[in-house]
Amino acid sequence: MASASFLGLLVLVALASAATAQLSPTFYDTSCPNALSTIKSAVNAAVAQEARMGASLLRLHFHDCFVQGCDASVLLNETSGEQSTAPNAGSLRGFGVIDNIKAQVEAICPQTVSCADILAVAARDSVVALGGPTWTVPLGRRDSNMSFPNQALSDLPPPTDSLQNLMTAFGNKNLDATDLVALSGAHTIGQARCTSFRAHLGESNINSSFAASLRGICPAAQSSSTDGNLAPLDTTTPNTFDNAYYNNLLSQRGLLHSDQELFNNGSTDSIVSNFASNPAAFSSAFTTAMVKMGNLSPLTGTQGQIRLNCWKIN
């Protein structure tokens, strides 16, 4: 019985490894050799037009992968799908850019390149466009034929999470503490809505002058006129992908509660300090974590589909 169970475990491990093994950086070299250059050009144009779009495309990839794996399910424009859930509604952006990229890729290689792969490559190219590191993206993901709103509610960590809850959420995806802190470094670009950080402004672990400076755009009282107001996640270099985010945490200038939790007399303090003083260490950890995240439960082979339009199933 024990040996049979062990054999069953080996089969499961082999199947899981096979799914990841099917992802390859050269997946489109023959079927669509200009796919990556087409995606890169479109991302560069979008980021040049609006720097914030780089952060939005990176966030789309994160919100895709954390819900049922990297399968482009977040792109499905369904009435009660992932886009309608609290973590995503009114805050996810960049769908039009992805649709534009998909149209360009479809024009040169019909029904060949998945929306899930476009998201993964666009996230990388966005980071590079804003001065960050590059990495090799394994390819060959296929697109989901359904959305997962319940998982979006349960699996995407909110900005109010404690360090323990963050570590649990990332641990559930086989991402460790270093991955958590490194991926949080994506907050070195982009902006957040007042509703995401209002409560943090009244907490004890935030620099008082920093909090006061934010009260002008995000007053304590909830109001439809201010709830959507934006503040940069990194006030130092908001449109440059660097390690300033971590130095902000050292001086209690994390915009979100979940940001400052990473440096709040807890187990990840040393990782934050290392990334703050060592940009190369951050870049290395970030690229490693992005590849790990991009390998979360991909649909491969004959699973799923290659969508003709990223916003609907075929």
Coordinates of C-alpha atoms in Angstrom, one line a residue:
M1 CA 0.0 0.0 0.0
A2 CA 2.8 2.4 1.0
S3 CA 4.7 1.7 -2.3
A4 CA 1.5 2.2 -4.3
S5 CA 0.9 5.5 -2.6
F6 CA 4.5 6.5 -3.2
L7 CA 4.2 5.5 -6.9
G8 CA 1.0 7.6 -7.1
L9 CA 2.9 10.6 -5.6
L10 CA 5.7 10.2 -8.2
V11 CA 3.1 10.2 -11.0
L12 CA 1.5 13.4 -9.6
V13 CA 4.9 15.1 -9.3
A14 CA 5.8 14.0 -12.9
L15 CA 2.6 15.4 -14.2
A16 CA 3.1 18.7 -12.5
S17 CA 6.7 18.9 -13.7
A18 CA 5.6 18.0 -17.2
A19 CA 3.2 21.0 -17.3
T20 CA 5.9 23.4 -16.3
A21 CA 8.4 21.7 -18.6
Q22 CA 6.1 22.3 -21.6
L23 CA 6.7 26.0 -21.1
S24 CA 9.7 27.1 -23.2
P25 CA 11.3 30.5 -24.1
T26 CA 11.5 29.3 -27.7
F27 CA 7.8 28.1 -27.9
Y28 CA 6.9 30.6 -30.7
D29 CA 10.3 30.6 -32.5
T30 CA 8.8 28.7 -35.5
S31 CA 5.1 29.3 -35.2
C32 CA 5.3 33.1 -34.7
P33 CA 8.9 34.3 -34.7
N34 CA 7.9 38.0 -34.5
A35 CA 5.5 37.6 -31.6
L36 CA 7.9 38.9 -28.9
S37 CA 9.1 41.9 -30.9
T38 CA 5.5 42.8 -31.7
I39 CA 4.5 42.7 -28.0
K40 CA 7.6 44.7 -27.0
S41 CA 6.9 47.5 -29.5
A42 CA 3.3 47.8 -28.4
V43 CA 4.2 47.9 -24.7
N44 CA 6.9 50.5 -25.3
A45 CA 4.4 52.7 -27.1
A46 CA 1.8 52.3 -24.4
V47 CA 4.3 53.1 -21.6
A48 CA 5.7 56.0 -23.5
Q49 CA 2.2 57.4 -23.7
E50 CA 1.5 56.8 -20.0
A51 CA 4.2 55.6 -17.6
R52 CA 1.6 54.3 -15.2
M53 CA 0.5 51.7 -17.8
G54 CA 3.6 49.7 -17.1
A55 CA 2.5 49.1 -13.6
S56 CA -1.0 48.4 -14.7
L57 CA 0.2 45.7 -17.1
L58 CA 2.5 44.2 -14.5
R59 CA -0.5 44.1 -12.0
L60 CA -2.7 42.4 -14.6
H61 CA -0.2 39.5 -14.8
F62 CA -0.1 39.2 -11.0
H63 CA -3.9 39.2 -10.7
D64 CA -4.1 36.6 -13.4
C65 CA -1.5 34.2 -12.0
F66 CA -2.8 34.3 -8.4
V67 CA -6.3 33.2 -9.5
Q68 CA -6.3 29.6 -10.9
G69 CA -2.9 30.1 -12.5
C70 CA -1.6 32.1 -15.4
D71 CA -4.4 31.5 -17.8
A72 CA -5.7 34.9 -18.8
S73 CA -9.0 34.3 -16.9
V74 CA -8.7 37.8 -15.5
L75 CA -9.2 39.2 -19.1
L76 CA -12.6 37.7 -19.6
N77 CA -15.2 40.5 -19.6
E78 CA -18.0 38.6 -17.9
T79 CA -20.8 40.2 -15.9
S80 CA -20.0 38.3 -12.7
G81 CA -16.4 37.3 -13.5
E82 CA -13.1 38.1 -11.9
Q83 CA -13.1 41.7 -13.1
S84 CA -16.3 42.4 -11.1
T85 CA -14.8 41.2 -7.7
A86 CA -13.6 43.6 -5.0
P87 CA -9.9 43.1 -5.6
N88 CA -10.3 44.0 -9.3
A89 CA -13.4 46.2 -9.9
G90 CA -12.5 49.8 -10.7
S91 CA -8.8 49.2 -10.2
L92 CA -7.5 46.9 -12.9
R93 CA -6.4 48.7 -16.0
G94 CA -4.6 48.0 -19.3
F95 CA -7.3 45.8 -21.0
G96 CA -7.3 48.0 -24.1
V97 CA -3.5 47.7 -24.4
I98 CA -3.7 43.9 -24.2
D99 CA -6.5 43.9 -26.8
N100 CA -4.4 46.0 -29.1
I101 CA -1.4 43.7 -28.7
K102 CA -3.6 40.7 -29.3
A103 CA -5.0 42.2 -32.5
Q104 CA -1.4 42.9 -33.8
V105 CA -0.3 39.4 -33.0
E106 CA -3.4 37.9 -34.6
A107 CA -2.7 39.8 -37.7
I108 CA 0.7 38.1 -38.2
C109 CA 0.0 34.7 -36.5
P110 CA -3.7 33.8 -36.4
Q111 CA -4.8 31.9 -33.3
T112 CA -1.3 31.0 -32.3
V113 CA -0.2 33.2 -29.3
S114 CA -2.2 32.9 -26.2
C115 CA -3.5 35.9 -24.2
A116 CA -1.9 34.4 -21.1
D117 CA 1.5 34.5 -22.8
I118 CA 0.9 38.0 -24.0
L119 CA 0.3 39.0 -20.3
A120 CA 3.5 37.4 -19.2
V121 CA 5.6 39.0 -21.8
A122 CA 3.9 42.4 -21.5
A123 CA 4.7 42.4 -17.7
R124 CA 8.4 41.8 -18.4
D125 CA 8.5 44.4 -21.2
S126 CA 6.8 46.9 -18.9
V127 CA 9.4 46.5 -16.2
V128 CA 12.2 46.9 -18.8
A129 CA 10.5 50.0 -20.3
L130 CA 10.6 51.6 -16.9
G131 CA 14.3 50.9 -16.3
G132 CA 14.0 47.6 -14.5
P133 CA 15.7 44.2 -15.1
T134 CA 14.8 41.8 -17.8
W135 CA 14.3 38.0 -17.7
T136 CA 13.6 35.1 -20.0
V137 CA 9.9 34.3 -20.1
P138 CA 8.9 30.6 -20.5
L139 CA 6.1 30.4 -23.0
G140 CA 3.4 28.0 -24.1
R141 CA 0.5 28.8 -21.8
R142 CA -3.0 28.5 -23.1
D143 CA -6.1 30.4 -22.2
S144 CA -8.8 29.5 -19.8
N145 CA -12.4 29.1 -21.0
M146 CA -13.9 30.3 -17.8
S147 CA -13.5 33.0 -15.1
F148 CA -13.0 32.3 -11.3
P149 CA -14.6 35.1 -9.3
N150 CA -14.7 33.1 -6.0
Q151 CA -10.9 32.4 -6.2
A152 CA -10.3 36.1 -7.0
L153 CA -12.0 37.0 -3.7
S154 CA -10.1 34.4 -1.7
D155 CA -6.6 34.3 -3.3
L156 CA -5.7 37.9 -4.0
P157 CA -4.2 39.5 -0.9
P158 CA -5.9 42.8 0.0
P159 CA -3.9 45.9 1.0
T160 CA -5.0 45.5 4.6
D161 CA -3.3 42.1 5.0
S162 CA -1.0 41.4 7.9
L163 CA 2.4 39.9 7.3
Q164 CA 1.2 36.5 8.4
N165 CA -1.7 36.7 6.0
L166 CA 0.5 37.8 3.2
M167 CA 3.0 35.0 3.8
T168 CA 0.1 32.5 3.8
A169 CA -1.4 33.8 0.6
F170 CA 2.0 33.6 -1.2
G171 CA 2.8 30.3 0.5
N172 CA -0.3 28.9 -0.9
K173 CA 1.2 29.6 -4.4
N174 CA 4.5 28.0 -3.4
L175 CA 6.1 31.4 -3.1
D176 CA 8.4 32.0 -0.1
A177 CA 9.1 35.1 2.0
T178 CA 11.8 36.3 -0.3
D179 CA 9.4 36.0 -3.3
L180 CA 6.8 37.9 -1.3
V181 CA 9.1 40.8 -0.6
A182 CA 10.6 40.8 -4.1
L183 CA 7.2 40.8 -5.9
S184 CA 6.0 43.5 -3.5
G185 CA 8.8 45.6 -5.0
A186 CA 6.6 46.0 -8.1
H187 CA 5.1 48.8 -6.0
T188 CA 8.2 50.8 -6.9
I189 CA 5.9 51.9 -9.8
G190 CA 2.3 52.6 -10.1
Q191 CA -0.4 54.4 -8.0
A192 CA -3.0 53.4 -5.5
R193 CA -6.5 54.7 -4.8
C194 CA -7.3 56.5 -1.6
T195 CA -9.6 53.7 -0.6
S196 CA -6.6 51.4 -0.5
F197 CA -4.5 53.5 1.9
R198 CA -6.9 55.7 3.8
A199 CA -6.9 53.5 7.0
H200 CA -3.1 53.2 7.0
L201 CA -2.7 56.9 7.3
G202 CA -4.1 56.7 10.8
E203 CA -1.9 53.8 11.9
S204 CA 1.2 54.1 14.2
N205 CA 3.8 52.7 11.8
I206 CA 3.7 55.5 9.2
N207 CA 5.9 58.5 9.1
S208 CA 3.8 61.4 10.4
S209 CA 4.8 64.0 7.8
F210 CA 4.3 61.4 5.0
A211 CA 0.8 60.7 6.3
A212 CA 0.0 64.4 6.7
S213 CA 1.1 65.0 3.1
L214 CA -1.4 62.4 1.9
R215 CA -4.3 63.8 3.9
G216 CA -4.8 66.5 1.3
I217 CA -5.8 64.0 -1.4
C218 CA -7.1 61.3 0.9
P219 CA -9.0 62.8 3.9
A220 CA -10.1 60.6 6.8
A221 CA -13.8 60.8 5.9
Q222 CA -15.0 58.6 3.1
S223 CA -16.3 60.5 0.2
S224 CA -17.1 59.6 -3.4
S225 CA -15.2 62.8 -4.4
T226 CA -11.9 61.6 -2.9
D227 CA -12.1 57.8 -2.8
G228 CA -10.7 57.4 -6.2
N229 CA -7.9 59.9 -5.8
L230 CA -4.5 58.5 -6.6
A231 CA -1.1 58.6 -4.8
P232 CA 2.2 57.0 -6.1
L233 CA 3.2 53.8 -4.3
D234 CA 6.8 55.1 -4.5
T235 CA 7.0 58.8 -4.0
T236 CA 10.7 58.9 -4.6
T237 CA 10.9 57.6 -8.2
P238 CA 7.3 56.8 -9.1
N239 CA 7.9 56.0 -12.8
T240 CA 11.3 54.2 -12.5
F241 CA 11.6 50.5 -11.6
D242 CA 14.3 50.6 -8.9
N243 CA 14.7 49.6 -5.3
A244 CA 13.5 53.0 -3.8
Y245 CA 10.4 51.2 -2.5
Y246 CA 12.4 49.4 0.1
N247 CA 14.2 52.5 1.3
N248 CA 10.7 54.1 1.7
L249 CA 9.8 51.2 4.0
L250 CA 12.9 51.7 6.1
S251 CA 11.6 55.3 6.8
Q252 CA 8.0 54.1 7.3
R253 CA 6.8 55.6 4.0
G254 CA 5.0 52.5 2.7
L255 CA 1.8 53.7 1.2
L256 CA -0.3 50.6 1.9
H257 CA -0.7 48.8 5.2
S258 CA 0.5 45.6 3.5
D259 CA 3.6 47.4 2.2
Q260 CA 4.7 48.6 5.6
E261 CA 4.0 45.2 7.1
L262 CA 7.1 43.9 5.3
F263 CA 9.2 46.2 7.5
N264 CA 7.5 46.3 10.9
N265 CA 9.7 44.4 13.3
G266 CA 8.8 41.1 11.6
S267 CA 10.5 38.2 10.0
T268 CA 10.9 40.0 6.6
D269 CA 12.7 43.0 7.9
S270 CA 16.1 41.7 7.0
I271 CA 15.0 41.0 3.4
V272 CA 13.7 44.5 3.0
S273 CA 17.0 45.9 4.4
N274 CA 19.0 43.8 2.0
F275 CA 17.0 44.9 -1.0
A276 CA 17.2 48.5 0.1
S277 CA 21.0 48.5 0.2
N278 CA 21.6 46.1 -2.7
P279 CA 19.8 46.8 -5.9
A280 CA 21.3 43.8 -7.6
A281 CA 20.0 41.5 -4.9
F282 CA 16.5 42.9 -5.5
S283 CA 16.7 42.6 -9.3
S284 CA 17.9 39.0 -9.0
A285 CA 15.2 38.0 -6.5
F286 CA 12.5 39.8 -8.5
T287 CA 13.2 38.2 -11.8
T288 CA 13.4 34.8 -10.1
A289 CA 10.1 35.3 -8.4
M290 CA 8.4 36.5 -11.6
V291 CA 9.4 33.3 -13.4
K292 CA 8.1 31.3 -10.4
M293 CA 4.8 33.2 -10.4
G294 CA 4.6 32.9 -14.2
N295 CA 4.8 29.1 -13.9
L296 CA 1.7 28.8 -11.6
S297 CA -0.6 26.1 -12.9
P298 CA -0.3 26.9 -16.6
L299 CA -2.7 25.3 -19.1
T300 CA -0.6 23.6 -21.7
G301 CA -0.9 21.1 -24.6
T302 CA -4.5 20.7 -25.5
Q303 CA -5.9 22.3 -22.3
G304 CA -8.0 25.4 -22.6
Q305 CA -7.8 27.3 -25.9
I306 CA -6.0 30.1 -27.8
R307 CA -8.6 32.9 -27.6
L308 CA -9.2 35.0 -30.7
N309 CA -10.2 37.9 -28.5
C310 CA -8.7 38.1 -25.0
W311 CA -12.0 39.4 -23.5
K312 CA -14.2 36.4 -24.5
I313 CA -14.0 32.7 -25.0
N314 CA -14.0 31.4 -28.6

